[in-house]
Coordinates of C-alpha atoms in Angstrom, one line a residue:
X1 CA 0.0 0.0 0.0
X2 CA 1.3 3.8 -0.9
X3 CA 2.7 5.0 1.8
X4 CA 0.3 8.3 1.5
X5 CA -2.4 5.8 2.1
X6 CA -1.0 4.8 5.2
X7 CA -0.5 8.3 6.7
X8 CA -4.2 8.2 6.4
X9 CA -4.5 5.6 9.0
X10 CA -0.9 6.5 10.9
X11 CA -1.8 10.0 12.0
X12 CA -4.5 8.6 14.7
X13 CA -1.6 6.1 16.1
X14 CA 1.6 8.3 15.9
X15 CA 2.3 11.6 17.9
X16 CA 4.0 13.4 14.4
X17 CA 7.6 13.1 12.9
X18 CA 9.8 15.4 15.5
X19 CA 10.0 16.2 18.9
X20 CA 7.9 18.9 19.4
X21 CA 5.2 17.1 18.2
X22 CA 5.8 14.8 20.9
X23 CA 6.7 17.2 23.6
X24 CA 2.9 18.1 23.1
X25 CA 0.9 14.9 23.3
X26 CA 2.5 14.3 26.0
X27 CA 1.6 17.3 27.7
X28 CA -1.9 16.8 26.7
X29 CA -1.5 13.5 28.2
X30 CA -0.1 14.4 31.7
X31 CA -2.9 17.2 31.7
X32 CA -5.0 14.2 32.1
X33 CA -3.2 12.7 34.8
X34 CA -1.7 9.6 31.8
X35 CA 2.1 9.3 32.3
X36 CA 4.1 8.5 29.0
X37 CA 6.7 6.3 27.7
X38 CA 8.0 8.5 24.2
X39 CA 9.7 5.9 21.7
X40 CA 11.2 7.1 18.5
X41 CA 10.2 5.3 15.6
X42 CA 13.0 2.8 14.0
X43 CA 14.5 -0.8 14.2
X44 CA 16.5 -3.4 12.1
X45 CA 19.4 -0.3 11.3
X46 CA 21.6 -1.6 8.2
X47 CA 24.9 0.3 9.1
X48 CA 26.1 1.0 12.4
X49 CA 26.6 4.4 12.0
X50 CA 22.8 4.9 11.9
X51 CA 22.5 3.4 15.6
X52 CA 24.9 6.6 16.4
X53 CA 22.7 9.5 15.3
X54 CA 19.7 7.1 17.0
X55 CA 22.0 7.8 20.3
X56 CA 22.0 11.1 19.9
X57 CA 18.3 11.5 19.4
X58 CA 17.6 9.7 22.0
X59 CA 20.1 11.9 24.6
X60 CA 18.6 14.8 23.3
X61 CA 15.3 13.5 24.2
X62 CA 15.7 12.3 27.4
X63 CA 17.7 15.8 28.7
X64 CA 14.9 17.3 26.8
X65 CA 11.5 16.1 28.5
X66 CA 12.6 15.7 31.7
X67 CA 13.9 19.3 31.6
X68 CA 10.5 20.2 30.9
X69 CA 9.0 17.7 33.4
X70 CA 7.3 15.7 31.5
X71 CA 5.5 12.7 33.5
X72 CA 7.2 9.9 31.3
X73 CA 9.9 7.2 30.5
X74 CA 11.6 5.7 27.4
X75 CA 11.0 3.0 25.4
X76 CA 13.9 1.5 23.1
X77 CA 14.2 -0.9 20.5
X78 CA 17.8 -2.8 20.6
X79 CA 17.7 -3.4 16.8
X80 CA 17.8 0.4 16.4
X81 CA 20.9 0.3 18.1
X82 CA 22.9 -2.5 16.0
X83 CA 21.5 -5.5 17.5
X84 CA 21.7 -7.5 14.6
X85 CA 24.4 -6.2 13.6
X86 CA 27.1 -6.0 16.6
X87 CA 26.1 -7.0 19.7
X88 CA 28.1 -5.5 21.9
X89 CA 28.3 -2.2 20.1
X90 CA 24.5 -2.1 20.7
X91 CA 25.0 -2.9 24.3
X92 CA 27.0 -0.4 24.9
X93 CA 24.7 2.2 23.0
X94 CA 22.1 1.5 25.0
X95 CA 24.2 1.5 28.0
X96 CA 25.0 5.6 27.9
X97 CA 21.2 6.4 26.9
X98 CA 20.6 4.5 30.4
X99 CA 23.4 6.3 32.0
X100 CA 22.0 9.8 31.1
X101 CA 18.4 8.7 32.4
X102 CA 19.9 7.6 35.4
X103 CA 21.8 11.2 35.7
X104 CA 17.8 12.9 35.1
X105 CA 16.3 10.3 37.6
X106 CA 14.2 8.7 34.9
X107 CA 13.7 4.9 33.5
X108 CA 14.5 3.1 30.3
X109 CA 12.3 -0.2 28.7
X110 CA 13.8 -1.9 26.2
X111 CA 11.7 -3.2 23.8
X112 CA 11.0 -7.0 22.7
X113 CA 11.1 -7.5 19.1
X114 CA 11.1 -11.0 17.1
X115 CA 12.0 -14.3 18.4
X116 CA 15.3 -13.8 16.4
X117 CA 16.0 -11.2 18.9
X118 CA 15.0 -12.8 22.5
X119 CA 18.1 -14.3 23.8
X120 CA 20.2 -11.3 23.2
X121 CA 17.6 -8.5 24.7
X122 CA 17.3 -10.5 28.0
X123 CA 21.0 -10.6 28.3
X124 CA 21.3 -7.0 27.3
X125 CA 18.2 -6.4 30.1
X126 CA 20.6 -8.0 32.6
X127 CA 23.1 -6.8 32.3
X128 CA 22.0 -3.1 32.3
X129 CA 19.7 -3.7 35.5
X130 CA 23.0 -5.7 37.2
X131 CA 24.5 -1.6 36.7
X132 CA 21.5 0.4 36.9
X133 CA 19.1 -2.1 39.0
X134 CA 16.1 0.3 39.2
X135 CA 16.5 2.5 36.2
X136 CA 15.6 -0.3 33.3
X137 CA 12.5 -2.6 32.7
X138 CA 11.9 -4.8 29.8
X139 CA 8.6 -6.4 27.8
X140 CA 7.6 -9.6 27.4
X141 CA 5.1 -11.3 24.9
X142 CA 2.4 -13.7 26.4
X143 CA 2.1 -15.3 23.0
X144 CA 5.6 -16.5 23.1
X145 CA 5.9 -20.1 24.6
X146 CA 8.5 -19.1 26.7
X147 CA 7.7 -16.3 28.5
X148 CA 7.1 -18.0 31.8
X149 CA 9.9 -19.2 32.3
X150 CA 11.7 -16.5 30.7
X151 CA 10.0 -14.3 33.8
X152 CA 11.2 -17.0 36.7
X153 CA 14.7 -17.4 35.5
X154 CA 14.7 -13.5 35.7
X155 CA 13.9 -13.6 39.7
X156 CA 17.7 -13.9 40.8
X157 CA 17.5 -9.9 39.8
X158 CA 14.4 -9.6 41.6
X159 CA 14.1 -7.7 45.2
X160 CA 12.5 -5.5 47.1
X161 CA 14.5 -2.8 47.1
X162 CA 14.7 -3.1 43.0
X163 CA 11.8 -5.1 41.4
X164 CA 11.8 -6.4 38.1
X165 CA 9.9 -4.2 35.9
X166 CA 8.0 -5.6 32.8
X167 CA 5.2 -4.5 30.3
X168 CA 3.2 -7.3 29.5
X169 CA 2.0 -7.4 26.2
X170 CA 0.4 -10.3 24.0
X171 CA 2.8 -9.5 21.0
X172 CA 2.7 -8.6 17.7
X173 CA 5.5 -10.0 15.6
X174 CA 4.3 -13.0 13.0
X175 CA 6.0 -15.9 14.8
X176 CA 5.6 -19.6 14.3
X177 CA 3.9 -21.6 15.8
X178 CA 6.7 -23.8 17.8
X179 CA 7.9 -20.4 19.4
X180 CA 4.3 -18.7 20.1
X181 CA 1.2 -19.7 20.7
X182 CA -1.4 -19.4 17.8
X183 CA -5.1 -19.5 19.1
X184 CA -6.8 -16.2 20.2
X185 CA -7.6 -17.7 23.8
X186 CA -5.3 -19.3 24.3
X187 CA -2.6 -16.2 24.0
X188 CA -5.3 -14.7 26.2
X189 CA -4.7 -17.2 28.8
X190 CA -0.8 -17.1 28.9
X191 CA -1.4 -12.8 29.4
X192 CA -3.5 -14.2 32.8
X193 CA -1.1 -16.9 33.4
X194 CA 2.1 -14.3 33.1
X195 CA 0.3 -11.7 35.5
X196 CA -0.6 -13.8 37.8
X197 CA 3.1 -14.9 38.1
X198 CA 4.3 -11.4 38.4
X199 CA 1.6 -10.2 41.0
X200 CA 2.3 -12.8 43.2
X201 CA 5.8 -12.3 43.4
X202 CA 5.9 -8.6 43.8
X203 CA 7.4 -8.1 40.0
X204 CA 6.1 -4.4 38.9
X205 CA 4.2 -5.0 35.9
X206 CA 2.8 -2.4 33.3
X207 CA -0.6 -4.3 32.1
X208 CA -0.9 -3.6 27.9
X209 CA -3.6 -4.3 26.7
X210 CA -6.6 -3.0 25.4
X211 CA -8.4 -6.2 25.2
X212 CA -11.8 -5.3 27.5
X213 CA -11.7 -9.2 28.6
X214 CA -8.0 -8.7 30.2
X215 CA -9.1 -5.8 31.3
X216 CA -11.4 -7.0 33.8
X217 CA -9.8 -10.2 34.4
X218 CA -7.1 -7.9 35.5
X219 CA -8.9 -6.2 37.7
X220 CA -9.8 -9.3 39.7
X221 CA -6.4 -10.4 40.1
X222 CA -5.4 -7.3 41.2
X223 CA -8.0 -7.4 43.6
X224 CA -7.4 -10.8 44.9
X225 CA -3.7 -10.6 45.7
X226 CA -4.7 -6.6 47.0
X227 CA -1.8 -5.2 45.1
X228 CA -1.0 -1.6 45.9
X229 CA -1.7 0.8 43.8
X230 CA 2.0 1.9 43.0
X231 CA 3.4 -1.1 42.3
X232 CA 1.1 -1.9 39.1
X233 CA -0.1 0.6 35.7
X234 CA -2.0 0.2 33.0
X235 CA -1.0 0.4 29.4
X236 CA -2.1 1.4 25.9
X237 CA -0.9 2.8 22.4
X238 CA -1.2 6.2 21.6
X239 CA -4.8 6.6 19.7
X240 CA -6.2 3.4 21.0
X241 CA -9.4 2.9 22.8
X242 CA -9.5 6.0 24.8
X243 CA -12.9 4.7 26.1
X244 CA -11.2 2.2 27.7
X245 CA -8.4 4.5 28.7
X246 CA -10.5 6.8 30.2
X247 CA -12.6 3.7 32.1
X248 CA -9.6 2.1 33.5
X249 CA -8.2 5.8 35.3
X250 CA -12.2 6.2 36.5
X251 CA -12.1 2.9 38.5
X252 CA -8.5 4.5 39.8
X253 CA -6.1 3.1 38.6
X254 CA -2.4 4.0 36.8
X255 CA -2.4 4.9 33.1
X256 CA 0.9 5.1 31.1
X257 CA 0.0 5.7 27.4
X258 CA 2.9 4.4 24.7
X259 CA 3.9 7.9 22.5
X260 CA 5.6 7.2 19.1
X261 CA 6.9 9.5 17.2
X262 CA 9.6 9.8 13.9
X263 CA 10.2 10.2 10.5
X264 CA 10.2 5.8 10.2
X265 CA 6.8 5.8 10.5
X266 CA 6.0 3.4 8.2
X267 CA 7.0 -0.3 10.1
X268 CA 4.9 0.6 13.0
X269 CA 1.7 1.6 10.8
X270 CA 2.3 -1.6 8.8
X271 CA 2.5 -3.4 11.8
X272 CA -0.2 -1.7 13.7
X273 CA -2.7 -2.4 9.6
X274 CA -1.8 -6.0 10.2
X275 CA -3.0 -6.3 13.9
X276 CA -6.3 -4.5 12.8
X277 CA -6.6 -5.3 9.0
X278 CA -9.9 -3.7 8.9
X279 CA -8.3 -0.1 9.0
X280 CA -7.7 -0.7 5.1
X281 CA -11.2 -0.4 4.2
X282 CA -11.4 3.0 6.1
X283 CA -8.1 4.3 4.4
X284 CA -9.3 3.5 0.8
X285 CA -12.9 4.8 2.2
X286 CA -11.0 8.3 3.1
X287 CA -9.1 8.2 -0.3
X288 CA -12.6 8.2 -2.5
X289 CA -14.2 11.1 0.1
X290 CA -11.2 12.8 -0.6
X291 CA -11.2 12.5 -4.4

């Protein structure tokens, strides 16, 4: 699909293509009392020397919102940074933007991408919480067989003092069906499965979703193991059922809203299309109104 055709559906899900643009959704947002995480759009870099400029962006961003107190974190995606390229080089990229949000007092998540990319972001995750232990979180992927125990071998880093931090998300990536599991309930059942691991053993968890059905089975686990209020948020994309947004703050509870913005645009609508493949029908329905 032209990619004119997909700004018609990417301008509801993306915050614009520079920082400004983001500087003020999130401002809107925290007016609303809705935290945000602020991600700059990008992943699966071809020369290293686009992970540098990434670096930079991502510095300048960081100095940038918390100088003007904006009620947010950061996500990150290691392939932006060379993942797939050098390891290590990417480690050590992401290692200084988590040293600068450790200097501002604020907290990274890196991202979880493909089952290509697993291994190598939980071993990145350690090893930046083993230096910074409460400054980085990470997200797991219910639909991912492994998850579970992906979590529990995790716990070593786990204490009071410094949680483990995750976003728990169903995932998104196309994977096959040995590595993730397929069936709508049943990735349903894993989310329920995952949280109820992480609330019973005091991880931090951020809850994505905007499925109504987690929502409220959510809700119940939350109030069966009477988890405090702090130690748990709520979850969504930028754009994304605000009715539901706006339903989970009502009933009191944490909301942290996920704010993309960037010139590579394109990957996350795509992505985003093929989660909800309706949408097309609406963007070629905009394209006659507009002819």
């Amino acid at each position: 699909m032209p990619k004119k055709l997909v700004w018609i559906f990417s301008k509801r899900y993306i915050a614009g293509e520079n920082i400004e643009d983001a500087l003020w959704e999130s401002r809107k947002l925290n007016a609303e009392q809705t935290m945000v995480t602020v991600d700059i759009l990008g992943e699966y870099i071809k020369e290293l020397s686009e992970a540098t400029e990434n670096k930079k962006q991502y510095i300048d961003l960081i100095r940038r919102f918390t100088r003007e107190k904006i009620d947010g974190n950061f996500s990150v995606k290691p392939s932006m940074f060379g993942l797939l390229l050098d390891k290590e080089s990417c480690y050590q990229n992401i290692r200084e933007i988590v040293s600068v949000a450790d200097e501002c007092d604020t907290f990274i998540r890196v991202d979880m991408e493909d089952s290509t990319c697993t291994d190598a972001e939980i071993e990145i995750f350690r090893r930046l919480k083993a230096e910074f232990p409460t400054r980085v979180g990470l997200v797991v992927q219910s639909y991912m067989r492994r998850t579970l125990s992906d979590v529990r071998d995790l716990m070593d880093m786990h204490s009071d003092e410094a949680p483990l931090n995750f976003r728990l998300c169903k995932g998104i990536y196309v994977e096959p069906a040995e590595v993730a599991f397929k069936k709508y309930q049943e990735v349903r059942d894993h989310y329920l499965e995952d949280l109820e691991y992480m609330l019973q053993n005091g991880i931090y968890v951020g809850i994505a979703t905007h499925d109504r059905y987690l929502v409220d089975k959510s809700f119940e686990l939350l109030e069966k193991y009477n988890t405090p209020k702090d130690k748990y948020e709520f979850q969504m994309l930028y754009g994304v059922t605000p009715d539901l947004r706006s339903r989970i703050k009502s009933a009191g509870h944490r909301m942290r809203v996920y704010v993309p913005y960037g010139v590579q645009w394109f990957g996350y609508s795509t992505r985003r299309l093929k989660e909800n493949p309706n949408m097309t029908w609406l963007i070629i329905k905009a394209l006659f109104v507009r002819g």
